[in-house]
PDB file of C-alpha atoms in Angstrom:
ATOM      1  CA  MET U   1       0.040  -6.447  13.038  1.00 79.00           C
ATOM      2  CA  PRO U   2      -3.048  -4.430  12.367  1.00 92.00           C
ATOM      3  CA  VAL U   3      -4.996  -1.886  14.713  1.00 95.00           C
ATOM      4  CA  TYR U   4      -7.606  -0.523  14.828  1.00 98.00           C
ATOM      5  CA  THR U   5      -9.502   2.461  17.415  1.00 98.00           C
ATOM      6  CA  CYS U   6     -13.460   2.795  17.122  1.00 97.00           C
ATOM      7  CA  THR U   7     -14.383   6.550  18.036  1.00 96.00           C
ATOM      8  CA  ALA U   8     -18.031   7.017  19.325  1.00 94.00           C
ATOM      9  CA  ALA U   9     -19.631   9.436  22.038  1.00 91.00           C
ATOM     10  CA  GLN U  10     -19.945   7.686  25.651  1.00 93.00           C
ATOM     11  CA  GLY U  11     -22.495   5.596  26.066  1.00 90.00           C
ATOM     12  CA  SER U  12     -22.602   4.829  22.339  1.00 90.00           C
ATOM     13  CA  LEU U  13     -21.431   1.379  22.905  1.00 94.00           C
ATOM     14  CA  THR U  14     -21.881  -1.147  25.204  1.00 95.00           C
ATOM     15  CA  SER U  15     -19.633  -3.535  26.522  1.00 96.00           C
ATOM     16  CA  ASP U  16     -20.895  -6.302  24.292  1.00 97.00           C
ATOM     17  CA  LEU U  17     -21.237  -4.577  21.616  1.00 97.00           C
ATOM     18  CA  LYS U  18     -17.549  -3.423  21.788  1.00 97.00           C
ATOM     19  CA  ALA U  19     -16.655  -7.078  22.229  1.00 98.00           C
ATOM     20  CA  ARG U  20     -18.525  -8.014  19.466  1.00 98.00           C
ATOM     21  CA  LEU U  21     -17.037  -5.433  17.513  1.00 98.00           C
ATOM     22  CA  ALA U  22     -13.590  -6.740  18.295  1.00 98.00           C
ATOM     23  CA  ALA U  23     -14.304 -10.318  17.308  1.00 98.00           C
ATOM     24  CA  GLU U  24     -15.967  -9.340  14.202  1.00 98.00           C
ATOM     25  CA  ILE U  25     -13.473  -6.522  13.129  1.00 98.00           C
ATOM     26  CA  THR U  26     -10.762  -9.503  13.895  1.00 98.00           C
ATOM     27  CA  ARG U  27     -12.213 -11.797  11.665  1.00 98.00           C
ATOM     28  CA  ILE U  28     -13.059 -10.163   8.791  1.00 98.00           C
ATOM     29  CA  HIS U  29      -9.253  -8.312   8.925  1.00 96.00           C
ATOM     30  CA  ALA U  30      -7.652 -11.729   9.697  1.00 94.00           C
ATOM     31  CA  ASP U  31      -9.811 -13.925   6.597  1.00 95.00           C
ATOM     32  CA  ILE U  32      -9.332 -10.942   3.768  1.00 94.00           C
ATOM     33  CA  ASN U  33      -5.840 -10.237   5.213  1.00 89.00           C
ATOM     34  CA  HIS U  34      -4.411 -13.531   6.201  1.00 85.00           C
ATOM     35  CA  VAL U  35      -3.283 -13.066   8.915  1.00 84.00           C
ATOM     36  CA  PRO U  36      -3.499 -14.941  12.385  1.00 86.00           C
ATOM     37  CA  PRO U  37      -6.655 -13.648  14.352  1.00 93.00           C
ATOM     38  CA  ALA U  38      -4.318 -13.259  17.777  1.00 88.00           C
ATOM     39  CA  TYR U  39      -2.478 -10.309  15.945  1.00 86.00           C
ATOM     40  CA  VAL U  40      -5.595  -7.964  15.077  1.00 95.00           C
ATOM     41  CA  ASN U  41      -5.559  -5.531  17.890  1.00 96.00           C
ATOM     42  CA  VAL U  42      -9.317  -3.454  18.365  1.00 98.00           C
ATOM     43  CA  VAL U  43      -9.326  -0.649  20.735  1.00 98.00           C
ATOM     44  CA  PHE U  44     -12.132   1.203  22.406  1.00 97.00           C
ATOM     45  CA  SER U  45     -12.240   5.716  22.623  1.00 97.00           C
ATOM     46  CA  ASP U  46     -15.043   6.840  23.954  1.00 95.00           C
ATOM     47  CA  LEU U  47     -15.235  10.664  23.809  1.00 95.00           C
ATOM     48  CA  PRO U  48     -17.579  12.646  26.000  1.00 95.00           C
ATOM     49  CA  ALA U  49     -20.422  13.818  23.361  1.00 87.00           C
ATOM     50  CA  ASP U  50     -19.784  17.158  24.152  1.00 91.00           C
ATOM     51  CA  SER U  51     -16.648  16.713  22.013  1.00 93.00           C
ATOM     52  CA  VAL U  52     -17.481  14.794  18.699  1.00 89.00           C
ATOM     53  CA  PHE U  53     -18.816  16.764  15.661  1.00 88.00           C
ATOM     54  CA  ALA U  54     -19.600  15.942  12.158  1.00 86.00           C
ATOM     55  CA  GLY U  55     -19.753  18.951  10.118  1.00 89.00           C
ATOM     56  CA  GLY U  56     -19.052  21.240  12.929  1.00 93.00           C
ATOM     57  CA  ARG U  57     -21.716  20.327  14.442  1.00 92.00           C
ATOM     58  CA  PRO U  58     -22.271  17.955  17.893  1.00 90.00           C
ATOM     59  CA  ALA U  59     -23.477  14.336  16.379  1.00 89.00           C
ATOM     60  CA  THR U  60     -22.979  10.856  16.939  1.00 89.00           C
ATOM     61  CA  PRO U  61     -21.033   9.305  14.279  1.00 92.00           C
ATOM     62  CA  LEU U  62     -18.865   5.779  14.749  1.00 95.00           C
ATOM     63  CA  ILE U  63     -15.449   6.331  13.551  1.00 96.00           C
ATOM     64  CA  LEU U  64     -12.868   3.547  13.022  1.00 98.00           C
ATOM     65  CA  THR U  65      -9.942   3.788  11.883  1.00 98.00           C
ATOM     66  CA  GLY U  66      -6.977   1.315  11.238  1.00 96.00           C
ATOM     67  CA  TRP U  67      -3.583   0.860  10.261  1.00 94.00           C
ATOM     68  CA  VAL U  68      -2.196  -1.691   7.951  1.00 91.00           C
ATOM     69  CA  ARG U  69       0.592  -2.597   5.901  1.00 90.00           C
ATOM     70  CA  ARG U  70       1.317  -1.208   2.721  1.00 92.00           C
ATOM     71  CA  GLY U  71       1.103  -3.428   0.115  1.00 90.00           C
ATOM     72  CA  HIS U  72      -1.902  -5.742  -0.080  1.00 89.00           C
ATOM     73  CA  PRO U  73      -3.955  -5.647  -3.212  1.00 90.00           C
ATOM     74  CA  GLN U  74      -6.060  -1.927  -3.311  1.00 92.00           C
ATOM     75  CA  GLU U  75      -9.005  -4.740  -4.330  1.00 94.00           C
ATOM     76  CA  GLU U  76      -8.612  -5.995  -0.748  1.00 93.00           C
ATOM     77  CA  ALA U  77      -8.230  -2.778   0.787  1.00 94.00           C
ATOM     78  CA  THR U  78     -11.805  -1.801   0.036  1.00 96.00           C
ATOM     79  CA  ARG U  79     -13.193  -4.912   0.176  1.00 97.00           C
ATOM     80  CA  LEU U  80     -12.040  -4.844   3.881  1.00 97.00           C
ATOM     81  CA  ALA U  81     -13.308  -1.108   4.824  1.00 97.00           C
ATOM     82  CA  LEU U  82     -16.773  -2.094   2.877  1.00 98.00           C
ATOM     83  CA  GLU U  83     -17.103  -5.320   5.329  1.00 98.00           C
ATOM     84  CA  LEU U  84     -15.930  -3.023   8.292  1.00 98.00           C
ATOM     85  CA  SER U  85     -18.843  -0.260   7.215  1.00 98.00           C
ATOM     86  CA  SER U  86     -21.527  -3.080   6.671  1.00 98.00           C
ATOM     87  CA  ALA U  87     -20.144  -5.365  10.103  1.00 98.00           C
ATOM     88  CA  THR U  88     -19.807  -2.055  12.557  1.00 97.00           C
ATOM     89  CA  ALA U  89     -23.189  -1.019  11.426  1.00 97.00           C
ATOM     90  CA  ARG U  90     -24.711  -4.293  11.889  1.00 97.00           C
ATOM     91  CA  ILE U  91     -23.382  -5.214  14.673  1.00 97.00           C
ATOM     92  CA  SER U  92     -23.161  -1.460  16.907  1.00 95.00           C
ATOM     93  CA  GLY U  93     -27.045  -0.324  15.572  1.00 94.00           C
ATOM     94  CA  VAL U  94     -25.691   3.151  14.346  1.00 93.00           C
ATOM     95  CA  ASP U  95     -27.432   3.232  10.927  1.00 94.00           C
ATOM     96  CA  GLU U  96     -23.891   2.959   8.199  1.00 96.00           C
ATOM     97  CA  SER U  97     -24.627   7.011   7.414  1.00 95.00           C
ATOM     98  CA  ARG U  98     -22.884   7.903  10.072  1.00 93.00           C
ATOM     99  CA  ILE U  99     -19.922   5.140  10.115  1.00 96.00           C
ATOM    100  CA  MET U 100     -17.452   6.203   8.964  1.00 96.00           C
ATOM    101  CA  VAL U 101     -14.212   3.414   7.817  1.00 98.00           C
ATOM    102  CA  VAL U 102     -10.613   4.834   7.205  1.00 97.00           C
ATOM    103  CA  LEU U 103      -7.368   2.534   6.185  1.00 96.00           C
ATOM    104  CA  GLN U 104      -4.440   3.899   6.792  1.00 95.00           C
ATOM    105  CA  ASP U 105      -1.033   1.991   5.533  1.00 93.00           C
ATOM    106  CA  SER U 106       2.293   2.246   5.656  1.00 93.00           C
ATOM    107  CA  PRO U 107       5.125   0.147   5.197  1.00 93.00           C
ATOM    108  CA  ALA U 108       6.038  -2.600   7.271  1.00 91.00           C
ATOM    109  CA  ARG U 109       8.936  -1.952   7.632  1.00 92.00           C
ATOM    110  CA  SER U 110       8.021   1.304   9.355  1.00 92.00           C
ATOM    111  CA  ALA U 111       6.036  -0.721  12.736  1.00 91.00           C
ATOM    112  CA  VAL U 112       7.392  -3.150  15.283  1.00 91.00           C
ATOM    113  CA  GLU U 113       5.542  -5.658  17.533  1.00 86.00           C
ATOM    114  CA  GLY U 114       6.772  -7.886  19.906  1.00 84.00           C
ATOM    115  CA  GLY U 115      10.563  -6.764  19.561  1.00 89.00           C
ATOM    116  CA  HIS U 116      10.312  -7.477  15.518  1.00 87.00           C
ATOM    117  CA  VAL U 117       9.916  -5.805  12.321  1.00 91.00           C
ATOM    118  CA  LEU U 118       6.207  -5.980  10.662  1.00 90.00           C
ATOM    119  CA  PRO U 119       6.929  -8.534   7.480  1.00 89.00           C
ATOM    120  CA  GLU U 120       5.932  -7.971   4.056  1.00 88.00           C
ATOM    121  CA  PRO U 121       2.002  -8.831   3.110  1.00 87.00           C
ATOM    122  CA  GLY U 122       2.568 -12.941   2.192  1.00 84.00           C
ATOM    123  CA  GLU U 123       6.150 -13.277   4.413  1.00 85.00           C
ATOM    124  CA  GLU U 124       3.538 -13.573   7.875  1.00 82.00           C
ATOM    125  CA  ARG U 125       4.692 -17.341   7.846  1.00 81.00           C
ATOM    126  CA  GLU U 126       8.441 -17.548   7.605  1.00 83.00           C
ATOM    127  CA  TRP U 127       8.112 -13.999  10.191  1.00 82.00           C
ATOM    128  CA  LEU U 128       5.868 -16.009  12.541  1.00 80.00           C
ATOM    129  CA  ARG U 129       7.889 -18.483  12.544  1.00 81.00           C
ATOM    130  CA  ARG U 130      11.223 -16.639  13.106  1.00 82.00           C
ATOM    131  CA  THR U 131       9.511 -14.452  16.217  1.00 80.00           C
ATOM    132  CA  GLU U 132       7.676 -17.782  17.598  1.00 78.00           C
ATOM    133  CA  ALA U 133      11.771 -19.674  17.554  1.00 68.00           C
TER     134      ALA U 133
END
């Protein structure tokens, strides 16, 4: 259901770090938004160092963007962003001052996974039952 993209300069994240980050992003999202871990998608985008800037200057930020279904309580969305930022810093070794987490949302009905329109938050069990049948 959710899609997270972690963007960093090439070479700043090893394969092991990517695997650990993906596992922790998945765990945090599944715990807070009550979805099965199998439905959390994490992709990595490695850009050449000369393609990453902050403040108009070459930089090495780590940017985590995520798409989530609209309708989760704001307190949970804020908690999700904060926990993702902290975990990303802890695992990657990148100072949290260089990490940006942005969560974007849209209605569940605007997304399709596995040929099925996504459920509204709170309707996951029924959706899973219908899609697994």
